[in-house]
PDB file of C-alpha atoms in Angstrom:
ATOM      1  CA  UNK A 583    -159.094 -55.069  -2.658  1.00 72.00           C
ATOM      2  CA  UNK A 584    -156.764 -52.686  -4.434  1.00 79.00           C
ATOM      3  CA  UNK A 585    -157.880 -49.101  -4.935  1.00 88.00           C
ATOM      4  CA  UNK A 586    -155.749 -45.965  -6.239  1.00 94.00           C
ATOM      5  CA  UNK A 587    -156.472 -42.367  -4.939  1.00 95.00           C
ATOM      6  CA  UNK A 588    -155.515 -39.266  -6.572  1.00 96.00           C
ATOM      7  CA  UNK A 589    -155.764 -36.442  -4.398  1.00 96.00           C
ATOM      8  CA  UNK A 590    -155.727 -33.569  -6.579  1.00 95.00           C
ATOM      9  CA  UNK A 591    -159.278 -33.444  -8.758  1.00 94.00           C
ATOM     10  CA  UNK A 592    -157.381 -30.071 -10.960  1.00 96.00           C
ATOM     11  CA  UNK A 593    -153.967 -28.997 -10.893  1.00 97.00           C
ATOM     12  CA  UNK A 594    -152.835 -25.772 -12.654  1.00 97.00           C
ATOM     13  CA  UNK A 595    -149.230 -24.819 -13.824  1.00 97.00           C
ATOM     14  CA  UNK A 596    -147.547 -22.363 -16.009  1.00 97.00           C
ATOM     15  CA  UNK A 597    -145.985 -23.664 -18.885  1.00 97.00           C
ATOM     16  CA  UNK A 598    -142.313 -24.431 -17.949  1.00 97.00           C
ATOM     17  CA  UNK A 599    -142.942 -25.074 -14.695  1.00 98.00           C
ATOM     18  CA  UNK A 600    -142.381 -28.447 -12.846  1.00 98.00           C
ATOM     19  CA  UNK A 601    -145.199 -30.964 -12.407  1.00 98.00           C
ATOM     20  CA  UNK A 602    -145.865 -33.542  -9.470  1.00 98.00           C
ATOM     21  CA  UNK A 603    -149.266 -35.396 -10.018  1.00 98.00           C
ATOM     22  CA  UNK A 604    -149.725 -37.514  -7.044  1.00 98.00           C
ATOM     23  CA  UNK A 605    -151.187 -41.064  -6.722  1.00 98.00           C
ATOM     24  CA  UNK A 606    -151.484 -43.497  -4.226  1.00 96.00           C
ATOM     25  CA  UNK A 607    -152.492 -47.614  -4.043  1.00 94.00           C
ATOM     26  CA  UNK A 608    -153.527 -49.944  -1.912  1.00 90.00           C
ATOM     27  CA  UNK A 609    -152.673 -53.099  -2.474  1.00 82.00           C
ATOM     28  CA  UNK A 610    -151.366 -56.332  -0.682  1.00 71.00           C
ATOM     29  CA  UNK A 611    -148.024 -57.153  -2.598  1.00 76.00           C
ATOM     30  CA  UNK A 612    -146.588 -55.539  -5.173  1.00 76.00           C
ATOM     31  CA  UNK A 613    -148.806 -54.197  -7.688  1.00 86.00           C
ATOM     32  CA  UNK A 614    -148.162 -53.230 -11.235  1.00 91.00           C
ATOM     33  CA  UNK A 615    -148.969 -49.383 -11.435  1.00 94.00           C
ATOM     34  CA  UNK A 616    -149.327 -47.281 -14.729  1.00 95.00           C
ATOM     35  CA  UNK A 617    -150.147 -43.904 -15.838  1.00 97.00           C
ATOM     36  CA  UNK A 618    -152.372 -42.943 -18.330  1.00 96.00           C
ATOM     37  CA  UNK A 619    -153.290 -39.058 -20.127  1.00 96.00           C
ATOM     38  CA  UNK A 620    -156.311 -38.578 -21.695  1.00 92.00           C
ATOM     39  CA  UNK A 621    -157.248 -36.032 -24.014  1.00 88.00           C
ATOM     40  CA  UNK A 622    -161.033 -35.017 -24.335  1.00 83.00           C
ATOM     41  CA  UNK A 623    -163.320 -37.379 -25.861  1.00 78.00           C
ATOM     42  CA  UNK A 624    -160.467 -39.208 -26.478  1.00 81.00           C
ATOM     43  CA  UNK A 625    -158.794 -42.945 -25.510  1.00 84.00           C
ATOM     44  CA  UNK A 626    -155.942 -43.567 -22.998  1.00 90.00           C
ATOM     45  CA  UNK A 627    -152.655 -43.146 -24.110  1.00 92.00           C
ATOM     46  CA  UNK A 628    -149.765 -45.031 -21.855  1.00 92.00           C
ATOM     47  CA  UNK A 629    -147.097 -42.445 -19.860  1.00 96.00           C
ATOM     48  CA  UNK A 630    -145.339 -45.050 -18.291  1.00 95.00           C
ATOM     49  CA  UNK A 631    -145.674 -48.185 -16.006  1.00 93.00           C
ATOM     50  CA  UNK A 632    -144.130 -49.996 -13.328  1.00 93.00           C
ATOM     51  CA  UNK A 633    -143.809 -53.700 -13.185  1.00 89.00           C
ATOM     52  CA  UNK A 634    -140.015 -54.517 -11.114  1.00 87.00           C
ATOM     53  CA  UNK A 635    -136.550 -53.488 -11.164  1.00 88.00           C
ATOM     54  CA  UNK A 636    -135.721 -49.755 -11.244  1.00 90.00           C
ATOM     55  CA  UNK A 637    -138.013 -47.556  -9.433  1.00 92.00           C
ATOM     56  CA  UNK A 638    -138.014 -44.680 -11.097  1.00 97.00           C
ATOM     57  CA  UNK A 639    -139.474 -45.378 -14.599  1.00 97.00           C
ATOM     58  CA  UNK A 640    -139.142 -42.825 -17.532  1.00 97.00           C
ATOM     59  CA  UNK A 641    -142.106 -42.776 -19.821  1.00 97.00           C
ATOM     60  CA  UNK A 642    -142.919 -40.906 -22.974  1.00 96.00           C
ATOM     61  CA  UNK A 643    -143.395 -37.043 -23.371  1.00 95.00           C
ATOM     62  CA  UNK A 644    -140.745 -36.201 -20.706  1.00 97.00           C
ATOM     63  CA  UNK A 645    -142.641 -38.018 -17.828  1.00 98.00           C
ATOM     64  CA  UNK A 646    -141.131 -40.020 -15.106  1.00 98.00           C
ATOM     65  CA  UNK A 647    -142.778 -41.805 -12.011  1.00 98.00           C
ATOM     66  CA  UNK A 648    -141.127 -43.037  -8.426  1.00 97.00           C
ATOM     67  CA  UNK A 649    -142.405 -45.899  -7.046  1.00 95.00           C
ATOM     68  CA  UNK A 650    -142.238 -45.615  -3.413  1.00 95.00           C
ATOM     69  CA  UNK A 651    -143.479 -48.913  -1.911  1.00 92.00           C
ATOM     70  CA  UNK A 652    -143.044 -47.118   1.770  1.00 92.00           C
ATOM     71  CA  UNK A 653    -145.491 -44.594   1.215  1.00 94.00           C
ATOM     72  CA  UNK A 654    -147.681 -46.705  -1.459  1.00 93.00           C
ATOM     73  CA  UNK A 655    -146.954 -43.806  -3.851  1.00 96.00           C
ATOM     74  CA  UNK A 656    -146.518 -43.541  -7.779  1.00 97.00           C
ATOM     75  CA  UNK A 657    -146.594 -39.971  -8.126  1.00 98.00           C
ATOM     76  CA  UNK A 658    -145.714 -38.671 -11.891  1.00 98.00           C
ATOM     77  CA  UNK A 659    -143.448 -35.889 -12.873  1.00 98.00           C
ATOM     78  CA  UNK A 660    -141.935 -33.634 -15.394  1.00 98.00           C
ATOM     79  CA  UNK A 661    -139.713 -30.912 -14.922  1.00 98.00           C
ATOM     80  CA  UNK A 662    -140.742 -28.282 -17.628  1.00 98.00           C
ATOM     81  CA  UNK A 663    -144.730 -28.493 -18.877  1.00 98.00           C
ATOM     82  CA  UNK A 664    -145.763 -27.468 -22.093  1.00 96.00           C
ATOM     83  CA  UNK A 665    -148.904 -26.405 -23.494  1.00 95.00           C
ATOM     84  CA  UNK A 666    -150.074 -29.414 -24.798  1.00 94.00           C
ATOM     85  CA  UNK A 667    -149.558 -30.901 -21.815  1.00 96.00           C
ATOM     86  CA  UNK A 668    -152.922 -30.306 -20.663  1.00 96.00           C
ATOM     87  CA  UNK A 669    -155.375 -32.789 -20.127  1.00 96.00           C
ATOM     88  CA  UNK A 670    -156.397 -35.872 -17.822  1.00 95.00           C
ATOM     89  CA  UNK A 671    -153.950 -37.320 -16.187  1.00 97.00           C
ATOM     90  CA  UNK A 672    -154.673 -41.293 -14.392  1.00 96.00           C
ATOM     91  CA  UNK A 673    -153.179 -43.595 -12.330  1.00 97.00           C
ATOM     92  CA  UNK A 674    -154.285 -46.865 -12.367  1.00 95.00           C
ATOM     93  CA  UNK A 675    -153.512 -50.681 -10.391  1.00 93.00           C
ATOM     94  CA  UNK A 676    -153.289 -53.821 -12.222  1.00 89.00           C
ATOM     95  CA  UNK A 677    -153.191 -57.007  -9.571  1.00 76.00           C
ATOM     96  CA  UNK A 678    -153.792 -60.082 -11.922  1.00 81.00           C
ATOM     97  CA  UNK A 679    -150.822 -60.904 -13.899  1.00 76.00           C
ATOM     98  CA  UNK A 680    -150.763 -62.863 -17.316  1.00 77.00           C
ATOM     99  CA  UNK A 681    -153.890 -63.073 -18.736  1.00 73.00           C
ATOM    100  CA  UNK A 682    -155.826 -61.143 -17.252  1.00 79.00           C
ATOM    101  CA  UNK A 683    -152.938 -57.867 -16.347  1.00 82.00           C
ATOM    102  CA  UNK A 684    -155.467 -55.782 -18.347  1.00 85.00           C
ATOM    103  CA  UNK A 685    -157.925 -55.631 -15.477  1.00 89.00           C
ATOM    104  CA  UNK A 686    -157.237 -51.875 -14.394  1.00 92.00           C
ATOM    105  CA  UNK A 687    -158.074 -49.942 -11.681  1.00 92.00           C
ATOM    106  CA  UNK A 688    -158.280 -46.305 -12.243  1.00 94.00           C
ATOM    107  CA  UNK A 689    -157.833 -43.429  -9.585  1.00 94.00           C
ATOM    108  CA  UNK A 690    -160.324 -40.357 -10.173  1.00 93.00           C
ATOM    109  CA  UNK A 691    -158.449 -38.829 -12.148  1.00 95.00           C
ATOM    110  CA  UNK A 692    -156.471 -35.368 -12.275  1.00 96.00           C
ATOM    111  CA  UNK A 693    -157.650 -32.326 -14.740  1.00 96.00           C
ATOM    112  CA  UNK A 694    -154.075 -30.476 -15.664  1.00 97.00           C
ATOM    113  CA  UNK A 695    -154.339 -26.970 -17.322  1.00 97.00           C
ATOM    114  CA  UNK A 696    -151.604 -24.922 -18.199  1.00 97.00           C
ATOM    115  CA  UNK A 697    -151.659 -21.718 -18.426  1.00 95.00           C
ATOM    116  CA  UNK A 698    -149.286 -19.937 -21.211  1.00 88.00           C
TER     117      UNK A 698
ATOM    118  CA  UNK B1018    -146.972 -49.777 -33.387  1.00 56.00           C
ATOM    119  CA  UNK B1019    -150.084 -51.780 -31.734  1.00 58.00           C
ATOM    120  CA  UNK B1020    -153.303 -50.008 -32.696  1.00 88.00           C
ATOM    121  CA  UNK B1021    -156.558 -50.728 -30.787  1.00 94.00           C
ATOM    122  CA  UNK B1022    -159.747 -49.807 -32.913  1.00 94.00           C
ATOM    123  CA  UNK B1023    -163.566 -48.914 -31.385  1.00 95.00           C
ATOM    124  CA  UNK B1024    -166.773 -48.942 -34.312  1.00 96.00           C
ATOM    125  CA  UNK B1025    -168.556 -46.775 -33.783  1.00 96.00           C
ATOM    126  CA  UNK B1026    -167.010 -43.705 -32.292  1.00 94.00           C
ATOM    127  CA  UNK B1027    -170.014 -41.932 -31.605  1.00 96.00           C
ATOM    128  CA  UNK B1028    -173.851 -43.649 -31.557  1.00 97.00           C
ATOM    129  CA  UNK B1029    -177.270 -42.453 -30.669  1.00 97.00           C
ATOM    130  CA  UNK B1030    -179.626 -45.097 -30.241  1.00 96.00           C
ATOM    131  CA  UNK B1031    -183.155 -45.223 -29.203  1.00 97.00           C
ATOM    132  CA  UNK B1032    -184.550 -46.434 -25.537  1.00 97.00           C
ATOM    133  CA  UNK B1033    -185.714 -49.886 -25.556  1.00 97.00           C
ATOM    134  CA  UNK B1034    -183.217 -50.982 -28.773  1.00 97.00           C
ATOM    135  CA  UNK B1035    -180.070 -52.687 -28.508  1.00 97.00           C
ATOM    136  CA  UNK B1036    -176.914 -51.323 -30.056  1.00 98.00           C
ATOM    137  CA  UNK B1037    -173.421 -52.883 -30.926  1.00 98.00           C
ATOM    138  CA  UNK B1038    -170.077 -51.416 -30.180  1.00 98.00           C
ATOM    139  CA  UNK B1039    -166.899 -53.396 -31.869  1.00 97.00           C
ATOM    140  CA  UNK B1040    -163.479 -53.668 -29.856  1.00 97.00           C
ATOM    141  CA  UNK B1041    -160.421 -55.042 -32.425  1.00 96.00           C
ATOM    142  CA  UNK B1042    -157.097 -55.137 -32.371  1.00 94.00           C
ATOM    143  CA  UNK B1043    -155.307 -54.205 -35.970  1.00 93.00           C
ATOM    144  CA  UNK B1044    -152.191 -55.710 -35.701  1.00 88.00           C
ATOM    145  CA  UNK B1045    -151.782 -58.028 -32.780  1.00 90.00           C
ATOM    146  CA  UNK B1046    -153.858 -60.779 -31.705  1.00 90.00           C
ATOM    147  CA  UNK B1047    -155.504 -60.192 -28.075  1.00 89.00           C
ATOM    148  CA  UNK B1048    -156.544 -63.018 -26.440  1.00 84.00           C
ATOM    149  CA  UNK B1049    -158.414 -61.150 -23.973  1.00 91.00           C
ATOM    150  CA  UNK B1050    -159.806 -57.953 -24.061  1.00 94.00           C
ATOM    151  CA  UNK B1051    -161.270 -55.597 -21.542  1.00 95.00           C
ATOM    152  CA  UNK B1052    -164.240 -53.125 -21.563  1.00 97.00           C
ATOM    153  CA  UNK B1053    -164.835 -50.008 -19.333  1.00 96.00           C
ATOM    154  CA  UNK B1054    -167.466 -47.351 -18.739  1.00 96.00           C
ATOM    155  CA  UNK B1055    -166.195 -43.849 -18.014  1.00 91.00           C
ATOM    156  CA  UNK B1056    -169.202 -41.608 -16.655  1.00 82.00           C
ATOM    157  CA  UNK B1057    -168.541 -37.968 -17.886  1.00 77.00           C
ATOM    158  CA  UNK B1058    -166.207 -36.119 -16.006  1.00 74.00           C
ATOM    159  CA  UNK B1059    -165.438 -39.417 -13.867  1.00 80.00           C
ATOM    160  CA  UNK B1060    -162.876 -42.494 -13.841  1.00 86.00           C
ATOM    161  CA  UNK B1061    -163.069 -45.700 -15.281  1.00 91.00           C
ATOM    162  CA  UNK B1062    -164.973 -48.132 -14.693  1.00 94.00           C
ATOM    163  CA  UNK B1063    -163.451 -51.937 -14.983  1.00 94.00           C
ATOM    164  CA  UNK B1064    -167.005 -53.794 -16.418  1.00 96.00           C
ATOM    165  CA  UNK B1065    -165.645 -57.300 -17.701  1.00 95.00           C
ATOM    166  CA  UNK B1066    -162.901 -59.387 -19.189  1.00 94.00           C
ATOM    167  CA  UNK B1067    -163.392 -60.916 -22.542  1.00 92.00           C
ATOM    168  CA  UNK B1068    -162.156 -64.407 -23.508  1.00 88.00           C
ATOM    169  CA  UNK B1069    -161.276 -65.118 -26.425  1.00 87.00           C
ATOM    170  CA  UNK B1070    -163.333 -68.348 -27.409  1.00 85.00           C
ATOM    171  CA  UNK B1071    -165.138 -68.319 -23.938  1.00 87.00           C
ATOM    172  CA  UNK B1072    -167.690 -66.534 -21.803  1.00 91.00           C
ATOM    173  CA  UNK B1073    -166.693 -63.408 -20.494  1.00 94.00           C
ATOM    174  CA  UNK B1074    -165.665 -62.605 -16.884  1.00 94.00           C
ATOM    175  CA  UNK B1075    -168.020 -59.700 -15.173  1.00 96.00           C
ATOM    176  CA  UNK B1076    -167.156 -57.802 -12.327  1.00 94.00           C
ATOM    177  CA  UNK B1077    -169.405 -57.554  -9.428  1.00 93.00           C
ATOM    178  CA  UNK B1078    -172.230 -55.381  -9.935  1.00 94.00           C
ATOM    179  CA  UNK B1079    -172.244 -54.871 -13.515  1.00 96.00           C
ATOM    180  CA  UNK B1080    -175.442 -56.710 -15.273  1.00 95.00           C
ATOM    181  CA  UNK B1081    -174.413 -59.546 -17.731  1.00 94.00           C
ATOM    182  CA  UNK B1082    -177.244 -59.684 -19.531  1.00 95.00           C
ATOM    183  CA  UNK B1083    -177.565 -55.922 -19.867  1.00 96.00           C
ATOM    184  CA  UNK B1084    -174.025 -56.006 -21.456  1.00 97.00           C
ATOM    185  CA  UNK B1085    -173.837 -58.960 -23.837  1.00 97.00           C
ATOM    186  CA  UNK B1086    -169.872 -59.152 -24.395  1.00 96.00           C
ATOM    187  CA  UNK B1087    -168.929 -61.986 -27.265  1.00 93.00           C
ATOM    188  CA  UNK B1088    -165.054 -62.175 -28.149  1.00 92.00           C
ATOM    189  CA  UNK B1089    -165.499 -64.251 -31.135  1.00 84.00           C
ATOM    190  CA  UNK B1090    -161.862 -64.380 -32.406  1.00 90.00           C
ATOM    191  CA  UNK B1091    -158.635 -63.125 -31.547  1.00 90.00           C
ATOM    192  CA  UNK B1092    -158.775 -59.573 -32.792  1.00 94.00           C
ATOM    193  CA  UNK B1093    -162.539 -58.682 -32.333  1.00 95.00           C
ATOM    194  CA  UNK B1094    -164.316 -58.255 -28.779  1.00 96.00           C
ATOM    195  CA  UNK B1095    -167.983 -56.622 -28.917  1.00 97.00           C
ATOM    196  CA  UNK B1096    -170.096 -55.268 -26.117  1.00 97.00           C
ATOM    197  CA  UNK B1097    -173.887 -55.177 -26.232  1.00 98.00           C
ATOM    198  CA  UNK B1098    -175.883 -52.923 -24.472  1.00 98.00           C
ATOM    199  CA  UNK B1099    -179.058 -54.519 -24.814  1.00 97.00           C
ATOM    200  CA  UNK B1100    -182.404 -52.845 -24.066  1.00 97.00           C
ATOM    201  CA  UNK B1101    -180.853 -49.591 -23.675  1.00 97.00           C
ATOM    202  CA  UNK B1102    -181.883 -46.448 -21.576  1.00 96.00           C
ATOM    203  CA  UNK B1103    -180.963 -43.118 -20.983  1.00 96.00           C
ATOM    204  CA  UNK B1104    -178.792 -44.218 -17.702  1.00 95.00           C
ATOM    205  CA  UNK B1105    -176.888 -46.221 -20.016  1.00 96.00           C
ATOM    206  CA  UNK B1106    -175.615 -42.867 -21.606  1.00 96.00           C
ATOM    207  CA  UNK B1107    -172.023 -43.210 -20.900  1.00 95.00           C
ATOM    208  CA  UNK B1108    -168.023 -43.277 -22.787  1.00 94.00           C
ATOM    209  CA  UNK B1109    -166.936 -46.951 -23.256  1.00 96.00           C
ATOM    210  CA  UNK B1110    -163.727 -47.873 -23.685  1.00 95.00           C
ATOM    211  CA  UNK B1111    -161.966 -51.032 -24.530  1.00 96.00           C
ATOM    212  CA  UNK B1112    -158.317 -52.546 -24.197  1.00 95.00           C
ATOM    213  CA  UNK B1113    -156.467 -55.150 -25.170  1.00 93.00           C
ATOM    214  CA  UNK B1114    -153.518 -57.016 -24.180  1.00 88.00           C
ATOM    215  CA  UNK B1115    -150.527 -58.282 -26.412  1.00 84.00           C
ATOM    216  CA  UNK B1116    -149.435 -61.437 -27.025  1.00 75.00           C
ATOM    217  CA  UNK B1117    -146.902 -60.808 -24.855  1.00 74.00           C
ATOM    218  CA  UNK B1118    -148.592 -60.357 -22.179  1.00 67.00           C
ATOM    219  CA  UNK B1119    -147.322 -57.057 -20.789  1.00 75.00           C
ATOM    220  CA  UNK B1120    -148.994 -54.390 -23.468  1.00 83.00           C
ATOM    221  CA  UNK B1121    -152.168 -52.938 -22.560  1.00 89.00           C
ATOM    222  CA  UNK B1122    -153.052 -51.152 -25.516  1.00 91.00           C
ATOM    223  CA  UNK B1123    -156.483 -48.861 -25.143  1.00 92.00           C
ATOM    224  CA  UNK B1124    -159.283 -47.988 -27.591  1.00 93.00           C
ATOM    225  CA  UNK B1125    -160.457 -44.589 -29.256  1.00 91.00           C
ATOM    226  CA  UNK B1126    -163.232 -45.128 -27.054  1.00 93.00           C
ATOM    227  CA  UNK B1127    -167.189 -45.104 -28.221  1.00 95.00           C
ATOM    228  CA  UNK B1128    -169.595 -42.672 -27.222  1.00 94.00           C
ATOM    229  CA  UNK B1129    -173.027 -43.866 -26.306  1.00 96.00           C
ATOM    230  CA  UNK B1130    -176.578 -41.327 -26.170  1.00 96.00           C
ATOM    231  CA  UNK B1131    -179.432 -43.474 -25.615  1.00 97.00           C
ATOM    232  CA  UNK B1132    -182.733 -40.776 -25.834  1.00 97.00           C
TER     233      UNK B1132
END
């Protein structure tokens, strides 16, 4: 069954300084990986995802992921963070395609603060 | 671009009463949708798939007739918590996916208090 692990619960940065959230999957084949930021009380909004092709993917907000199929990893990065940058960061595994892609599964989640 | 719309954002319902929580997509039709739980302070929690125009798919452990979903046409999904209770207390969230088939597009999200 496929699973995703993030092992950082809180990370905390200064603003301007470089982010690595990490994230790794288990799956069989290859999955379809994503990243997700949540503010509180709030929805998902989409970072970035991974299908194929090109393994680093550049997402919105200056994010950018590496899918590492040798080390199972999708770890997420940005090279300067800004304020409003904090929030709750997830990783998450899709393993159906077509239909039913939308069935997610979500690592724990990391807490990002920032300080100024 | 694609907007994904919960009703109600926040509810308080009584134990023992059912409540209704709407899933729609504004500008795309969604074939199937999906619904999540998210536990405070936790991750999210994959509860079904809803089918457009069929009975929904439930993953293991989560009680189908506790959660009555019913995606009765291509841009509404609703969940039903029926006979609520205070464990049932929880964030749910909803997605949908495009036409396309590679947009997952996620709800506001709907809080639920059951006292």
């Amino acid at each position: 069954a496929q699973s995703v692990t993030q092992p950082d619960i809180h990370i905390t940065v200064s603003e301007g300084a470089s982010l690595e959230l990490r994230c790794n999957y288990s799956y069989g084949a290859t999955p379809y990986l994503f990243w997700y930021v949540q503010s509180p009380g709030q929805g998902l909004q989409l970072l970035l995802k991974y299908f194929s092709g090109d393994t680093l993917v550049q997402g919105i907000k200056g994010f950018e992921a590496e899918f590492k199929r040798s080390q199972s990893s999708f770890n997420l990065r940005k090279p300067s963070v800004h304020w409003s940058d904090a929030a709750e960061y997830f990783c998450a595994v899709g393993a159906d395609r077509g239909s039913t892609l939308g069935r997610l599964y979500f690592g724990r989640g990391t807490q990002l603060t920032v300080w100024p | 671009g694609a907007v994904v719309s919960q009703h109600p954002s926040r509810v308080i319902c009584k134990s023992g009463t059912s409540v209704k929580i709407e899933c729609r997509s504004l500008d795309f039709q969604a074939t199937t949708m999906f619904w999540y739980r998210q536990f405070p302070k936790k991750s999210l929690m994959l509860m079904a798939t809803s089918n457009e125009g069929s009975k929904a798919t439930y993953e293991q452990g989560v009680e189908k007739d506790k959660f009555l979903i019913n995606h009765a046409s291509l841009t509404l999904s609703t969940l039903t918590v029926t006979s609520a209770h205070p464990e049932d207390s929880s964030f749910y969230i909803c997605s949908a996916l495009t036409g396309t088939g590679n947009t997952i597009y996620f709800g506001e999200g709907s809080w639920l208090t059951v006292v």
